[in-house]
Coordinates of C-alpha atoms in Angstrom, one line a residue:
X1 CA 15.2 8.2 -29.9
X2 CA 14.6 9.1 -26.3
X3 CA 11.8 7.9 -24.3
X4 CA 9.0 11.1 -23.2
X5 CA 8.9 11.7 -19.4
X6 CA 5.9 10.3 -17.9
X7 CA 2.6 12.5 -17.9
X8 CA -0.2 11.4 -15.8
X9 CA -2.3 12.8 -17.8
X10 CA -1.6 10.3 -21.0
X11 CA -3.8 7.9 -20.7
X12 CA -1.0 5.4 -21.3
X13 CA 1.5 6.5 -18.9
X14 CA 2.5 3.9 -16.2
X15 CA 2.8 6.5 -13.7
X16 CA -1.0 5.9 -13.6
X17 CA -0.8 2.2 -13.2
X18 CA 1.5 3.0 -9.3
X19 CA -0.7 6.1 -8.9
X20 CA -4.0 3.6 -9.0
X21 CA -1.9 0.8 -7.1
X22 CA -0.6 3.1 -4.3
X23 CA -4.0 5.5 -4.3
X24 CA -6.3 2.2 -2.7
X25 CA -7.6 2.7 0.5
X26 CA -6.5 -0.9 1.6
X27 CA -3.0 -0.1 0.1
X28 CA -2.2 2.7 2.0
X29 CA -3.1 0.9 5.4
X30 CA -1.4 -1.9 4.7
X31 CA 1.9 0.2 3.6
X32 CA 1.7 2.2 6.6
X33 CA 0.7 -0.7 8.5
X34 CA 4.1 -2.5 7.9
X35 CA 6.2 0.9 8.7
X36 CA 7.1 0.1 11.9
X37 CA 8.5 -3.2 11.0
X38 CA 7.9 -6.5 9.4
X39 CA 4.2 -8.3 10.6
X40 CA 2.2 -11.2 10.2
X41 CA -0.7 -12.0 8.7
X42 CA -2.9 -11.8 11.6
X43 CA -1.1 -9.2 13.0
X44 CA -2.2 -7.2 10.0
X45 CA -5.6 -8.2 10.0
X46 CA -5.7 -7.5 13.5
X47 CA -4.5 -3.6 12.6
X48 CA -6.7 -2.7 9.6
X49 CA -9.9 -2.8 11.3
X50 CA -12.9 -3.6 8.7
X51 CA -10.5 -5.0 6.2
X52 CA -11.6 -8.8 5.2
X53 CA -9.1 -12.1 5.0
X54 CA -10.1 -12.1 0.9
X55 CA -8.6 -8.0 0.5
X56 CA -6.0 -8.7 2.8
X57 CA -4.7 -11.4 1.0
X58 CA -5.6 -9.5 -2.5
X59 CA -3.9 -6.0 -1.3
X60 CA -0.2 -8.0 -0.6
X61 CA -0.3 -9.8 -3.4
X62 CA -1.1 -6.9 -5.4
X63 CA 2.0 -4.8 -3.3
X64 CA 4.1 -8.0 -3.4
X65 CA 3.4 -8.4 -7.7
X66 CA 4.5 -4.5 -7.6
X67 CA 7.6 -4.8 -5.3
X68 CA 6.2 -3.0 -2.4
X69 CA 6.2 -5.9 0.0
X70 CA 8.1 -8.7 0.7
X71 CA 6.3 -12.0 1.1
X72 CA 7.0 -14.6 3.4
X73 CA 8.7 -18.0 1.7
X74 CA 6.7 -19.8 4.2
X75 CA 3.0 -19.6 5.7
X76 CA 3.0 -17.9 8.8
X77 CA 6.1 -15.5 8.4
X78 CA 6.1 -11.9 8.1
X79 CA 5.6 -9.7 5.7
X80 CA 7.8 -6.8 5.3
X81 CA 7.8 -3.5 3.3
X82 CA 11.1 -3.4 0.5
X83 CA 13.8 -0.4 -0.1
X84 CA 10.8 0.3 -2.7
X85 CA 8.0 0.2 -0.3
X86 CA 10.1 2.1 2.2
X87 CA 10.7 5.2 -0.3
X88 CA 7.0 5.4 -0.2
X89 CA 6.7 6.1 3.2
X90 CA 7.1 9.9 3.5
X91 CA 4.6 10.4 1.0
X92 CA 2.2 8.2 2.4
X93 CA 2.7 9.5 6.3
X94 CA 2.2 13.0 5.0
X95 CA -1.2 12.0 3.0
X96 CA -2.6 9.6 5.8
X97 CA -1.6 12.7 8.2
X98 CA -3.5 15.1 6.0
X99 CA -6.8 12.6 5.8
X100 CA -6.5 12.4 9.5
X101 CA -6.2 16.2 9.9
X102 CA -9.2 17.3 8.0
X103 CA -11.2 13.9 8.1
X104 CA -14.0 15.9 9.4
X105 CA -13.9 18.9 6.7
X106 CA -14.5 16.2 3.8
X107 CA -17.4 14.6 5.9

């Protein structure tokens, strides 16, 4: 018996599951944060103006738990986006462009 193709509109598709992961606000600045290389903590932190220590911390865990990100082994290393997180990119450069584009349209 072969498995259906996922359908995002079934409510018990796991395409929705990455699609509610990958479509957080703190997600996508974090991903896009890390494009340009591996960061630290702070260095992070320091990038996503208005995000807190606590949904820092929450958002790579959460990224690290789906295979996004790489964790550091040890406190104070970087964090660093995986083949994964890096096939993600083009979709998420072309929707933060977009947002930036017509940021004021939305408003």
């Amino acid at each position: 018996m072969s498995t259906p193709a996922p359908d995002v509109f079934l409510a018990d598709c796991p395409a929705r599951s990455a699609l509610e992961l990958i479509a957080d606000t703190w997600s996508v600045v974090v991903l896009v944060g890390l494009a340009h290389g591996p960061r630290r903590y702070t260095a992070l932190l320091d990038r996503a103006g208005g995000i807190s220590k606590k949904m820092l911390t929450q958002t790579l865990r959460r990224l690290g738990e789906a295979g996004l990100v790489e964790r550091p082994e040890v406190r104070g290393g970087e964090y660093r986006l995986t083949a994964l997180g890096v096939s993600l990119l083009g979709p998420l450069t072309a929707l933060t462009a977009w947002a930036e584009e017509h940021a004021h349209e939305l408003a």
